[in-house]
mmCIF file of C-alpha atoms and ligand atoms in Angstrom:
data_model
loop_
_atom_site.group_PDB
_atom_site.id
_atom_site.type_symbol
_atom_site.label_atom_id
_atom_site.label_comp_id
_atom_site.label_asym_id
_atom_site.label_seq_id
_atom_site.Cartn_x
_atom_site.Cartn_y
_atom_site.Cartn_z
ATOM 1 C CA MET E 1 -57.434 -58.033 -32.008
ATOM 2 C CA GLY E 2 -53.985 -55.699 -32.048
ATOM 3 C CA ARG E 3 -51.117 -55.816 -30.003
ATOM 4 C CA ILE E 4 -52.363 -53.222 -26.559
ATOM 5 C CA GLY E 5 -50.161 -50.657 -26.535
ATOM 6 C CA ARG E 6 -48.163 -49.750 -23.453
ATOM 7 C CA ALA E 7 -47.609 -45.732 -22.528
ATOM 8 C CA LYS E 8 -44.351 -44.246 -23.954
ATOM 9 C CA ILE E 9 -42.431 -41.320 -21.346
ATOM 10 C CA ALA E 10 -39.268 -39.734 -22.721
ATOM 11 C CA ILE E 11 -36.902 -38.537 -20.405
ATOM 12 C CA ILE E 12 -34.553 -36.014 -21.385
ATOM 13 C CA GLY E 13 -32.259 -35.196 -19.422
ATOM 14 C CA SER E 14 -30.951 -37.595 -17.185
ATOM 15 C CA GLY E 15 -29.171 -35.780 -14.342
ATOM 16 C CA ASN E 16 -30.319 -36.080 -10.569
ATOM 17 C CA ILE E 17 -34.292 -35.795 -11.628
ATOM 18 C CA GLY E 18 -34.165 -37.710 -14.846
ATOM 19 C CA GLY E 19 -32.278 -40.780 -12.892
ATOM 20 C CA ILE E 20 -34.845 -40.469 -10.431
ATOM 21 C CA LEU E 21 -37.890 -39.974 -11.978
ATOM 22 C CA ALA E 22 -37.513 -42.849 -14.598
ATOM 23 C CA TYR E 23 -36.986 -45.017 -11.682
ATOM 24 C CA HIS E 24 -40.345 -43.899 -9.999
ATOM 25 C CA ALA E 25 -42.153 -43.915 -13.498
ATOM 26 C CA THR E 26 -40.951 -47.862 -14.326
ATOM 27 C CA SER E 27 -41.085 -48.918 -10.175
ATOM 28 C CA ARG E 28 -45.000 -47.433 -10.638
ATOM 29 C CA LYS E 29 -45.238 -49.173 -13.650
ATOM 30 C CA LEU E 30 -46.273 -46.064 -15.451
ATOM 31 C CA GLY E 31 -44.645 -47.607 -19.023
ATOM 32 C CA ASP E 32 -41.255 -47.778 -21.141
ATOM 33 C CA ILE E 33 -38.781 -45.076 -20.623
ATOM 34 C CA VAL E 34 -36.475 -43.390 -23.007
ATOM 35 C CA LEU E 35 -33.301 -41.543 -20.990
ATOM 36 C CA TYR E 36 -31.900 -39.052 -23.290
ATOM 37 C CA ASP E 37 -28.949 -36.528 -22.592
ATOM 38 C CA ILE E 38 -25.947 -35.410 -24.110
ATOM 39 C CA VAL E 39 -23.658 -36.974 -22.113
ATOM 40 C CA GLU E 40 -22.543 -40.107 -23.331
ATOM 41 C CA GLY E 41 -22.645 -42.853 -21.321
ATOM 42 C CA ARG E 42 -25.140 -41.676 -18.646
ATOM 43 C CA PRO E 43 -28.738 -42.243 -19.701
ATOM 44 C CA GLN E 44 -27.116 -45.946 -20.480
ATOM 45 C CA GLY E 45 -25.880 -46.631 -17.460
ATOM 46 C CA LYS E 46 -28.517 -45.132 -15.428
ATOM 47 C CA SER E 47 -31.186 -47.278 -17.866
ATOM 48 C CA ILE E 48 -29.122 -50.494 -17.129
ATOM 49 C CA ASP E 49 -29.460 -49.769 -13.710
ATOM 50 C CA ILE E 50 -32.891 -49.246 -13.341
ATOM 51 C CA SER E 51 -33.391 -52.500 -15.564
ATOM 52 C CA ALA E 52 -31.617 -54.598 -12.717
ATOM 53 C CA ALA E 53 -33.897 -53.605 -10.145
ATOM 54 C CA ALA E 54 -37.003 -54.735 -12.260
ATOM 55 C CA ARG E 55 -36.703 -58.308 -10.919
ATOM 56 C CA GLU E 56 -36.796 -56.530 -6.753
ATOM 57 C CA ASP E 57 -39.247 -54.325 -7.427
ATOM 58 C CA GLU E 58 -41.700 -55.753 -10.238
ATOM 59 C CA PHE E 59 -42.263 -54.513 -13.287
ATOM 60 C CA ASP E 60 -41.766 -55.626 -17.481
ATOM 61 C CA LEU E 61 -40.926 -52.268 -18.829
ATOM 62 C CA ARG E 62 -38.176 -51.144 -21.068
ATOM 63 C CA ILE E 63 -35.976 -48.640 -20.755
ATOM 64 C CA VAL E 64 -33.457 -47.227 -23.521
ATOM 65 C CA GLY E 65 -30.953 -44.974 -22.662
ATOM 66 C CA THR E 66 -29.828 -42.897 -25.675
ATOM 67 C CA ASN E 67 -27.714 -40.310 -27.060
ATOM 68 C CA ASP E 68 -30.669 -40.319 -30.671
ATOM 69 C CA TYR E 69 -33.298 -38.586 -30.639
ATOM 70 C CA ALA E 70 -34.886 -40.716 -33.208
ATOM 71 C CA ASP E 71 -35.444 -43.031 -29.662
ATOM 72 C CA LEU E 72 -38.410 -41.091 -28.944
ATOM 73 C CA LYS E 73 -40.306 -41.905 -31.732
ATOM 74 C CA GLY E 74 -43.714 -42.892 -30.562
ATOM 75 C CA SER E 75 -43.485 -41.470 -26.984
ATOM 76 C CA ASN E 76 -46.812 -40.416 -25.587
ATOM 77 C CA ILE E 77 -45.682 -37.728 -22.942
ATOM 78 C CA VAL E 78 -41.812 -36.287 -22.737
ATOM 79 C CA VAL E 79 -40.536 -34.743 -19.575
ATOM 80 C CA ILE E 80 -37.810 -32.347 -20.013
ATOM 81 C CA THR E 81 -35.417 -31.682 -16.896
ATOM 82 C CA ALA E 82 -32.127 -31.029 -19.344
ATOM 83 C CA GLY E 83 -30.129 -27.761 -18.252
ATOM 84 C CA ALA E 84 -28.020 -26.012 -15.886
ATOM 85 C CA THR E 85 -28.916 -25.942 -11.938
ATOM 86 C CA ARG E 86 -27.998 -23.370 -9.920
ATOM 87 C CA ARG E 87 -25.508 -22.614 -7.020
ATOM 88 C CA PRO E 88 -25.521 -21.309 -4.160
ATOM 89 C CA GLY E 89 -25.834 -17.639 -4.568
ATOM 90 C CA MET E 90 -28.008 -17.938 -7.596
ATOM 91 C CA SER E 91 -31.439 -17.188 -8.789
ATOM 92 C CA ARG E 92 -33.000 -19.207 -11.341
ATOM 93 C CA SER E 93 -33.435 -16.737 -13.939
ATOM 94 C CA ASP E 94 -29.128 -16.572 -13.730
ATOM 95 C CA LEU E 95 -29.233 -19.422 -15.993
ATOM 96 C CA VAL E 96 -31.572 -18.442 -18.717
ATOM 97 C CA HIS E 97 -29.526 -18.016 -21.503
ATOM 98 C CA ILE E 98 -28.020 -20.852 -21.318
ATOM 99 C CA ASN E 99 -30.717 -23.103 -20.760
ATOM 100 C CA SER E 100 -32.496 -21.055 -23.779
ATOM 101 C CA LYS E 101 -29.690 -22.950 -25.969
ATOM 102 C CA ILE E 102 -30.772 -26.139 -24.436
ATOM 103 C CA MET E 103 -34.475 -25.726 -24.492
ATOM 104 C CA LYS E 104 -33.998 -24.819 -28.536
ATOM 105 C CA GLU E 105 -31.819 -28.188 -29.899
ATOM 106 C CA VAL E 106 -34.234 -30.429 -27.584
ATOM 107 C CA SER E 107 -37.069 -29.029 -27.744
ATOM 108 C CA GLU E 108 -36.251 -29.713 -31.956
ATOM 109 C CA GLY E 109 -35.973 -32.944 -31.155
ATOM 110 C CA ILE E 110 -39.016 -33.781 -29.289
ATOM 111 C CA LYS E 111 -40.843 -32.031 -32.798
ATOM 112 C CA LYS E 112 -39.374 -33.931 -34.939
ATOM 113 C CA PHE E 113 -39.436 -37.345 -33.690
ATOM 114 C CA ALA E 114 -42.056 -36.685 -31.808
ATOM 115 C CA PRO E 115 -44.877 -34.631 -32.823
ATOM 116 C CA ASN E 116 -47.807 -36.413 -31.098
ATOM 117 C CA SER E 117 -46.372 -36.028 -27.189
ATOM 118 C CA TYR E 118 -47.521 -34.365 -24.670
ATOM 119 C CA ILE E 119 -43.990 -31.976 -23.119
ATOM 120 C CA ILE E 120 -44.108 -31.225 -18.725
ATOM 121 C CA VAL E 121 -40.754 -28.455 -18.917
ATOM 122 C CA VAL E 122 -38.933 -28.600 -15.772
ATOM 123 C CA SER E 123 -35.928 -26.603 -16.198
ATOM 124 C CA ASN E 124 -35.265 -24.163 -14.471
ATOM 125 C CA PRO E 125 -36.666 -20.927 -15.218
ATOM 126 C CA LEU E 126 -39.299 -22.636 -15.745
ATOM 127 C CA ASP E 127 -42.026 -20.409 -16.688
ATOM 128 C CA ALA E 128 -39.531 -19.110 -19.834
ATOM 129 C CA MET E 129 -38.252 -22.495 -20.663
ATOM 130 C CA VAL E 130 -42.157 -23.580 -21.207
ATOM 131 C CA THR E 131 -43.002 -20.808 -22.985
ATOM 132 C CA LEU E 132 -39.623 -21.292 -25.327
ATOM 133 C CA CYS E 133 -40.893 -24.700 -25.310
ATOM 134 C CA GLN E 134 -44.043 -24.356 -26.780
ATOM 135 C CA ARG E 135 -42.638 -21.617 -29.700
ATOM 136 C CA TYR E 136 -40.147 -24.182 -30.652
ATOM 137 C CA THR E 137 -42.134 -26.617 -30.896
ATOM 138 C CA GLY E 138 -45.424 -24.938 -32.279
ATOM 139 C CA PHE E 139 -47.707 -27.731 -30.444
ATOM 140 C CA PRO E 140 -50.533 -26.555 -28.303
ATOM 141 C CA HIS E 141 -50.525 -24.959 -25.742
ATOM 142 C CA HIS E 142 -52.194 -27.877 -23.963
ATOM 143 C CA LYS E 143 -50.335 -29.801 -24.543
ATOM 144 C CA VAL E 144 -46.762 -28.059 -23.238
ATOM 145 C CA MET E 145 -47.270 -27.047 -19.641
ATOM 146 C CA GLY E 146 -44.488 -26.721 -16.950
ATOM 147 C CA MET E 147 -43.650 -28.289 -13.409
ATOM 148 C CA ALA E 148 -43.589 -25.993 -10.718
ATOM 149 C CA GLY E 149 -46.617 -25.640 -9.117
ATOM 150 C CA VAL E 150 -47.502 -28.815 -7.607
ATOM 151 C CA LEU E 151 -43.872 -29.064 -5.975
ATOM 152 C CA ASP E 152 -44.196 -25.215 -4.737
ATOM 153 C CA SER E 153 -47.336 -26.284 -2.996
ATOM 154 C CA ALA E 154 -46.180 -29.068 -1.217
ATOM 155 C CA ARG E 155 -42.853 -28.106 0.102
ATOM 156 C CA PHE E 156 -45.563 -25.342 1.388
ATOM 157 C CA ALA E 157 -47.470 -28.171 3.004
ATOM 158 C CA THR E 158 -44.151 -30.223 4.396
ATOM 159 C CA PHE E 159 -43.740 -26.413 6.179
ATOM 160 C CA ILE E 160 -47.084 -26.481 7.560
ATOM 161 C CA ALA E 161 -47.017 -30.450 8.757
ATOM 162 C CA TRP E 162 -43.819 -29.392 10.539
ATOM 163 C CA GLU E 163 -45.686 -26.288 12.198
ATOM 164 C CA LEU E 164 -48.594 -27.834 13.226
ATOM 165 C CA GLY E 165 -47.269 -31.884 13.918
ATOM 166 C CA ILE E 166 -50.078 -33.003 11.993
ATOM 167 C CA SER E 167 -49.605 -35.421 8.751
ATOM 168 C CA VAL E 168 -48.932 -33.445 5.283
ATOM 169 C CA ARG E 169 -51.536 -35.900 3.615
ATOM 170 C CA ASP E 170 -54.488 -34.330 5.460
ATOM 171 C CA ILE E 171 -52.818 -30.990 3.986
ATOM 172 C CA ASN E 172 -54.509 -28.448 1.146
ATOM 173 C CA ALA E 173 -51.915 -25.610 0.167
ATOM 174 C CA THR E 174 -51.736 -23.751 -3.319
ATOM 175 C CA VAL E 175 -49.117 -22.196 -4.962
ATOM 176 C CA LEU E 176 -49.070 -20.548 -7.528
ATOM 177 C CA GLY E 177 -47.252 -17.468 -10.009
ATOM 178 C CA GLY E 178 -44.305 -17.491 -11.517
ATOM 179 C CA HIS E 179 -41.140 -20.363 -10.295
ATOM 180 C CA GLY E 180 -39.164 -17.637 -8.134
ATOM 181 C CA ASP E 181 -39.325 -16.002 -5.165
ATOM 182 C CA SER E 182 -42.068 -13.721 -5.972
ATOM 183 C CA MET E 183 -44.491 -16.852 -6.271
ATOM 184 C CA VAL E 184 -47.103 -16.899 -4.318
ATOM 185 C CA PRO E 185 -48.504 -18.997 -1.436
ATOM 186 C CA ILE E 186 -52.539 -18.997 -1.197
ATOM 187 C CA VAL E 187 -52.828 -18.529 2.847
ATOM 188 C CA ARG E 188 -56.412 -17.805 2.306
ATOM 189 C CA PHE E 189 -57.089 -21.735 1.219
ATOM 190 C CA ALA E 190 -53.971 -23.471 3.022
ATOM 191 C CA ASN E 191 -56.405 -26.038 5.767
ATOM 192 C CA VAL E 192 -55.987 -29.531 7.039
ATOM 193 C CA ASN E 193 -59.261 -31.279 5.776
ATOM 194 C CA GLY E 194 -61.126 -28.920 5.229
ATOM 195 C CA ILE E 195 -60.082 -26.445 8.485
ATOM 196 C CA PRO E 196 -57.958 -23.128 8.005
ATOM 197 C CA VAL E 197 -54.473 -23.377 8.737
ATOM 198 C CA THR E 198 -54.845 -19.712 10.141
ATOM 199 C CA GLU E 199 -57.812 -20.939 12.128
ATOM 200 C CA LEU E 200 -55.360 -23.780 13.685
ATOM 201 C CA LEU E 201 -52.198 -21.645 14.295
ATOM 202 C CA GLU E 202 -54.062 -18.624 16.717
ATOM 203 C CA ARG E 203 -54.897 -21.910 18.719
ATOM 204 C CA LYS E 204 -52.153 -23.688 19.057
ATOM 205 C CA TYR E 205 -51.206 -19.845 20.408
ATOM 206 C CA LYS E 206 -53.548 -19.441 22.617
ATOM 207 C CA GLY E 207 -55.393 -16.915 20.623
ATOM 208 C CA ASP E 208 -52.555 -14.272 20.027
ATOM 209 C CA LYS E 209 -53.772 -13.505 16.405
ATOM 210 C CA SER E 210 -50.410 -11.635 15.477
ATOM 211 C CA HIS E 211 -47.766 -14.406 16.412
ATOM 212 C CA ALA E 212 -49.641 -16.890 14.348
ATOM 213 C CA LYS E 213 -49.404 -14.299 11.369
ATOM 214 C CA LYS E 214 -45.547 -14.408 12.081
ATOM 215 C CA VAL E 215 -45.974 -17.832 11.991
ATOM 216 C CA MET E 216 -47.595 -17.938 8.848
ATOM 217 C CA ASP E 217 -45.890 -15.429 7.216
ATOM 218 C CA GLN E 218 -42.565 -17.325 8.148
ATOM 219 C CA LEU E 219 -43.964 -20.711 6.420
ATOM 220 C CA VAL E 220 -45.068 -18.402 3.373
ATOM 221 C CA GLU E 221 -41.281 -17.202 3.216
ATOM 222 C CA ARG E 222 -39.737 -20.255 3.746
ATOM 223 C CA THR E 223 -42.250 -21.428 0.728
ATOM 224 C CA GLN E 224 -40.732 -19.293 -1.438
ATOM 225 C CA THR E 225 -37.552 -19.680 -0.790
ATOM 226 C CA ALA E 226 -37.315 -23.364 -0.796
ATOM 227 C CA GLY E 227 -35.307 -23.886 -3.885
ATOM 228 C CA GLY E 228 -32.712 -21.894 -2.936
ATOM 229 C CA GLU E 229 -32.438 -23.374 0.705
ATOM 230 C CA VAL E 230 -31.696 -26.620 -0.322
ATOM 231 C CA VAL E 231 -28.933 -25.241 -2.907
ATOM 232 C CA LYS E 232 -27.159 -23.763 -0.322
ATOM 233 C CA LEU E 233 -26.968 -27.092 1.461
ATOM 234 C CA LEU E 234 -26.065 -29.169 -1.024
ATOM 235 C CA LYS E 235 -23.390 -27.128 -2.558
ATOM 236 C CA ASP E 236 -23.335 -28.909 -6.378
ATOM 237 C CA GLY E 237 -27.060 -29.271 -7.268
ATOM 238 C CA SER E 238 -30.594 -28.442 -6.663
ATOM 239 C CA ALA E 239 -33.622 -30.271 -5.116
ATOM 240 C CA PHE E 240 -34.266 -33.915 -6.730
ATOM 241 C CA PHE E 241 -36.413 -36.231 -5.073
ATOM 242 C CA SER E 242 -39.106 -34.498 -4.395
ATOM 243 C CA PRO E 243 -39.118 -32.750 -8.296
ATOM 244 C CA ALA E 244 -39.078 -36.048 -9.319
ATOM 245 C CA SER E 245 -42.460 -37.206 -7.344
ATOM 246 C CA SER E 246 -44.246 -33.943 -8.603
ATOM 247 C CA ILE E 247 -43.223 -34.999 -12.070
ATOM 248 C CA LEU E 248 -44.971 -38.390 -11.469
ATOM 249 C CA THR E 249 -47.733 -36.578 -9.764
ATOM 250 C CA MET E 250 -48.588 -35.206 -12.999
ATOM 251 C CA ILE E 251 -47.672 -37.931 -15.555
ATOM 252 C CA GLU E 252 -50.246 -40.088 -13.945
ATOM 253 C CA ALA E 253 -52.307 -37.459 -14.158
ATOM 254 C CA ILE E 254 -52.278 -37.127 -18.173
ATOM 255 C CA ILE E 255 -52.302 -40.924 -18.327
ATOM 256 C CA GLN E 256 -54.737 -41.788 -16.365
ATOM 257 C CA ASP E 257 -57.268 -39.184 -17.242
ATOM 258 C CA GLN E 258 -57.368 -38.085 -13.475
ATOM 259 C CA LYS E 259 -58.847 -34.308 -14.345
ATOM 260 C CA ARG E 260 -57.256 -33.356 -10.711
ATOM 261 C CA LEU E 261 -56.411 -30.159 -9.927
ATOM 262 C CA MET E 262 -53.007 -28.563 -9.517
ATOM 263 C CA SER E 263 -50.993 -25.780 -9.941
ATOM 264 C CA ALA E 264 -48.905 -25.682 -13.433
ATOM 265 C CA SER E 265 -47.483 -23.898 -15.487
ATOM 266 C CA ALA E 266 -49.987 -22.978 -18.555
ATOM 267 C CA TYR E 267 -50.959 -20.772 -21.367
ATOM 268 C CA LEU E 268 -53.140 -17.719 -19.693
ATOM 269 C CA THR E 269 -55.503 -16.207 -22.499
ATOM 270 C CA GLY E 270 -57.522 -13.705 -20.668
ATOM 271 C CA GLN E 271 -57.555 -15.920 -17.428
ATOM 272 C CA PHE E 272 -56.620 -14.040 -13.939
ATOM 273 C CA GLY E 273 -56.408 -10.572 -16.431
ATOM 274 C CA VAL E 274 -52.878 -12.385 -18.277
ATOM 275 C CA TYR E 275 -53.145 -12.966 -21.585
ATOM 276 C CA GLY E 276 -50.186 -14.853 -23.396
ATOM 277 C CA TYR E 277 -47.947 -16.073 -20.787
ATOM 278 C CA TYR E 278 -47.563 -18.732 -19.345
ATOM 279 C CA VAL E 279 -47.562 -18.554 -15.325
ATOM 280 C CA GLY E 280 -48.674 -20.943 -12.501
ATOM 281 C CA VAL E 281 -52.594 -21.726 -11.806
ATOM 282 C CA PRO E 282 -55.024 -23.819 -11.292
ATOM 283 C CA CYS E 283 -54.918 -26.681 -13.780
ATOM 284 C CA ILE E 284 -57.185 -29.017 -14.255
ATOM 285 C CA ILE E 285 -54.582 -31.749 -16.402
ATOM 286 C CA GLY E 286 -56.075 -34.911 -17.719
ATOM 287 C CA ALA E 287 -55.685 -37.150 -20.943
ATOM 288 C CA GLU E 288 -55.253 -34.066 -23.091
ATOM 289 C CA GLY E 289 -53.098 -32.291 -20.710
ATOM 290 C CA VAL E 290 -53.753 -28.561 -19.693
ATOM 291 C CA GLU E 291 -57.937 -29.565 -19.897
ATOM 292 C CA GLN E 292 -58.738 -26.492 -18.161
ATOM 293 C CA ILE E 293 -57.138 -23.812 -16.556
ATOM 294 C CA VAL E 294 -59.613 -23.024 -13.078
ATOM 295 C CA GLU E 295 -60.031 -19.089 -12.352
ATOM 296 C CA PHE E 296 -61.219 -17.705 -9.221
ATOM 297 C CA THR E 297 -61.892 -14.365 -7.392
ATOM 298 C CA MET E 298 -58.713 -13.631 -5.501
ATOM 299 C CA ASN E 299 -58.582 -10.770 -3.429
ATOM 300 C CA GLU E 300 -56.701 -7.546 -2.882
ATOM 301 C CA GLU E 301 -53.520 -9.110 -1.794
ATOM 302 C CA GLU E 302 -53.259 -12.124 -3.558
ATOM 303 C CA LYS E 303 -53.888 -10.027 -6.968
ATOM 304 C CA ILE E 304 -50.966 -7.695 -5.692
ATOM 305 C CA MET E 305 -48.331 -10.154 -4.656
ATOM 306 C CA PHE E 306 -49.976 -12.588 -8.681
ATOM 307 C CA ASP E 307 -49.794 -9.252 -10.397
ATOM 308 C CA LYS E 308 -45.980 -8.779 -9.008
ATOM 309 C CA SER E 309 -44.907 -12.354 -9.950
ATOM 310 C CA VAL E 310 -46.214 -12.194 -13.135
ATOM 311 C CA ALA E 311 -44.720 -9.032 -13.830
ATOM 312 C CA ALA E 312 -41.477 -11.389 -13.310
ATOM 313 C CA VAL E 313 -41.636 -13.820 -15.605
ATOM 314 C CA GLN E 314 -42.709 -11.106 -17.966
ATOM 315 C CA GLU E 315 -39.721 -9.499 -17.849
ATOM 316 C CA LEU E 316 -37.324 -12.375 -18.437
ATOM 317 C CA ILE E 317 -39.312 -13.415 -21.382
ATOM 318 C CA ASN E 318 -39.655 -10.254 -22.389
ATOM 319 C CA SER E 319 -35.417 -9.733 -21.668
ATOM 320 C CA LEU E 320 -34.531 -13.289 -23.703
ATOM 321 C CA ASN E 321 -31.552 -12.346 -26.479
ATOM 322 C CA ASP E 322 -33.679 -14.224 -29.832
ATOM 323 C CA PRO E 323 -36.975 -14.679 -28.123
ATOM 324 C CA PRO E 324 -38.581 -16.547 -31.121
ATOM 325 C CA ASN E 325 -41.943 -15.066 -32.863
ATOM 326 C CA ALA E 326 -44.308 -15.044 -30.644
ATOM 327 C CA ALA E 327 -46.903 -17.095 -30.630
HETATM 328 O O1 TXD Z 1 -39.324 -27.028 -9.978
HETATM 329 C C1 TXD Z 1 -38.568 -26.932 -10.851
HETATM 330 N N1 TXD Z 1 -39.840 -27.064 -11.863
HETATM 331 C C2 TXD Z 1 -37.391 -27.741 -10.835
HETATM 332 C C3 TXD Z 1 -36.889 -27.302 -11.555
HETATM 333 C C4 TXD Z 1 -37.116 -28.082 -9.152
HETATM 334 C C5 TXD Z 1 -35.823 -28.376 -9.110
HETATM 335 C C6 TXD Z 1 -34.808 -28.513 -10.218
HETATM 336 N N2 TXD Z 1 -35.495 -27.342 -11.840
HETATM 337 C C7 TXD Z 1 -34.011 -27.398 -12.433
HETATM 338 O O2 TXD Z 1 -34.532 -28.802 -13.354
HETATM 339 C C8 TXD Z 1 -32.794 -27.354 -12.827
HETATM 340 O O3 TXD Z 1 -33.028 -25.994 -12.168
HETATM 341 C C9 TXD Z 1 -32.222 -27.706 -13.928
HETATM 342 O O4 TXD Z 1 -32.251 -26.642 -14.612
HETATM 343 C C10 TXD Z 1 -33.251 -28.938 -13.964
HETATM 344 C C11 TXD Z 1 -32.502 -30.654 -13.946
HETATM 345 O O5 TXD Z 1 -32.175 -30.529 -12.899
HETATM 346 P P1 TXD Z 1 -31.450 -31.590 -12.053
HETATM 347 O O6 TXD Z 1 -30.924 -31.750 -10.819
HETATM 348 O O7 TXD Z 1 -31.704 -33.378 -13.151
HETATM 349 O O8 TXD Z 1 -29.787 -31.379 -12.998
HETATM 350 P P2 TXD Z 1 -28.603 -32.221 -13.175
HETATM 351 O O9 TXD Z 1 -28.532 -33.217 -12.448
HETATM 352 O O10 TXD Z 1 -27.793 -31.285 -13.966
HETATM 353 O O11 TXD Z 1 -29.436 -33.068 -14.632
HETATM 354 C C12 TXD Z 1 -29.146 -31.805 -15.908
HETATM 355 C C13 TXD Z 1 -29.044 -32.592 -17.223
HETATM 356 C C14 TXD Z 1 -27.351 -33.685 -16.740
HETATM 357 O O12 TXD Z 1 -27.346 -34.717 -17.338
HETATM 358 C C15 TXD Z 1 -26.617 -32.770 -18.680
HETATM 359 O O13 TXD Z 1 -25.979 -33.894 -19.147
HETATM 360 C C16 TXD Z 1 -28.210 -32.399 -19.570
HETATM 361 O O14 TXD Z 1 -29.496 -32.601 -18.316
HETATM 362 N N3 TXD Z 1 -27.816 -32.005 -20.388
HETATM 363 C C17 TXD Z 1 -28.747 -32.108 -21.603
HETATM 364 N N4 TXD Z 1 -28.919 -33.065 -22.318
HETATM 365 C C18 TXD Z 1 -29.605 -33.453 -23.609
HETATM 366 N N5 TXD Z 1 -29.401 -31.822 -24.027
HETATM 367 C C19 TXD Z 1 -28.782 -30.582 -23.523
HETATM 368 N N6 TXD Z 1 -28.521 -30.082 -24.020
HETATM 369 C C20 TXD Z 1 -28.118 -31.299 -22.410
HETATM 370 N N7 TXD Z 1 -27.703 -30.464 -21.470
HETATM 371 C C21 TXD Z 1 -27.174 -30.640 -19.723
#
C-alpha cells in the first residue's frame, strides 16, 4: 500500500495571525505546516518554537519556516495573512495599495508552486484582496475564498452573549456583506438555540420594545466596528486570536469535508443580485471549497444595507490603480 498522506497547510505571512494559526493548526493535528514570510528568520523562529511544543501538546507534524515559495509544493490549503495591518484611525481600505502589491507577489508564488491548492485570503481590505488573488492566480472561483464572515459573526454572537448572560456556544448570528464598517449583521437571524434574540431582549427589558431595539442597534454597531475597537486598544496591530480561530473553522471544513454553512467572501454570479464580485454570503464549505452559495430572501431593510455594503466593495475594487484584467 502506498503512503497515506496528510494535509499540508501553507501560511503566507508569519506575523500575529500566521503564528497563532500555525500553532493551533498543529495542536488540533490538522496537518503539516509551512510558514512563509518575507522577513528572514521570523517563520524559521516561529517554526522551531511551535515544533518544541509538540511533545507537550502531543502532535507529530512537520513545521517548516521559510522565505522560499518552493517550499509550498504539495500544499492542499494556502492561507494568506501577509500584509500591513491598520493603525488607530485607519480604515481597512487605507491598506489597499500596499496590500495589493503584496497580493500580486504572493499569488504568483502560490500559482507557481501550489497550483492545485485551495486559498483562504485573510489580508485586508478583505473582499478586494480575495478578488485580486483569484485574478492573479486564475484559480477557479470556488477554490479562492475570503475569511471575514466567520469572525464578524463570532463577534456579533459574543456581544449578544454578553448582553444576555448566556453561553456564546448556543448563539447563532450571521453577518454578511463586505468586510468593512458597512457589513450587515442579520438581526432577524440572531437566535439562542432557535429563540429569537429580539424576543429575549424584549423580555429582558420587560416589554419595552423601543429600549430593546436600541440595545440591538448598539450590538449591531459594536459588531460593525469591533475590528477598529481592538485596533484602537492595541495601538500597534489588529485582532489576531479570533481571526486565527475563524480561519481554523474554514480549514477544518475543507480538510474534513464538513459541508458547514458559514459566511465567507465568495464570488457571486447573480446570487443576491450581485454579478462578478466577491462579497460575504452564506456558503457551504467542504472538500471542494465553496461548494454552494445559499440564497435566502432578504427583507427590505436587509437588502438596502447589503446593497450599500456591496457598493463599498465595488467602489474599492474599481478604484485599484492597476486592476488586472477582469476575470
Ligand atoms: O477578518 C479578517 N479577514 C481580518 C484580517 C482580521 C484581522 C486582521 N486582518 C488582516 O490580516 C490585517 O489587516 C492584515 O492585513 C492581515 C494580517 O494581520 P496580522 O495581525 O497577522 O499582521 P502582522 O502581524 O503584521 O503580520 C503580517 C505579516 C508580517 O510578518 C509581514 O512580514 C508579512 O505579513 N509580510 C509578507 N509576507 C510575505 N510576503 C510579503 N510580500 C509580505 N509583506 C509583509
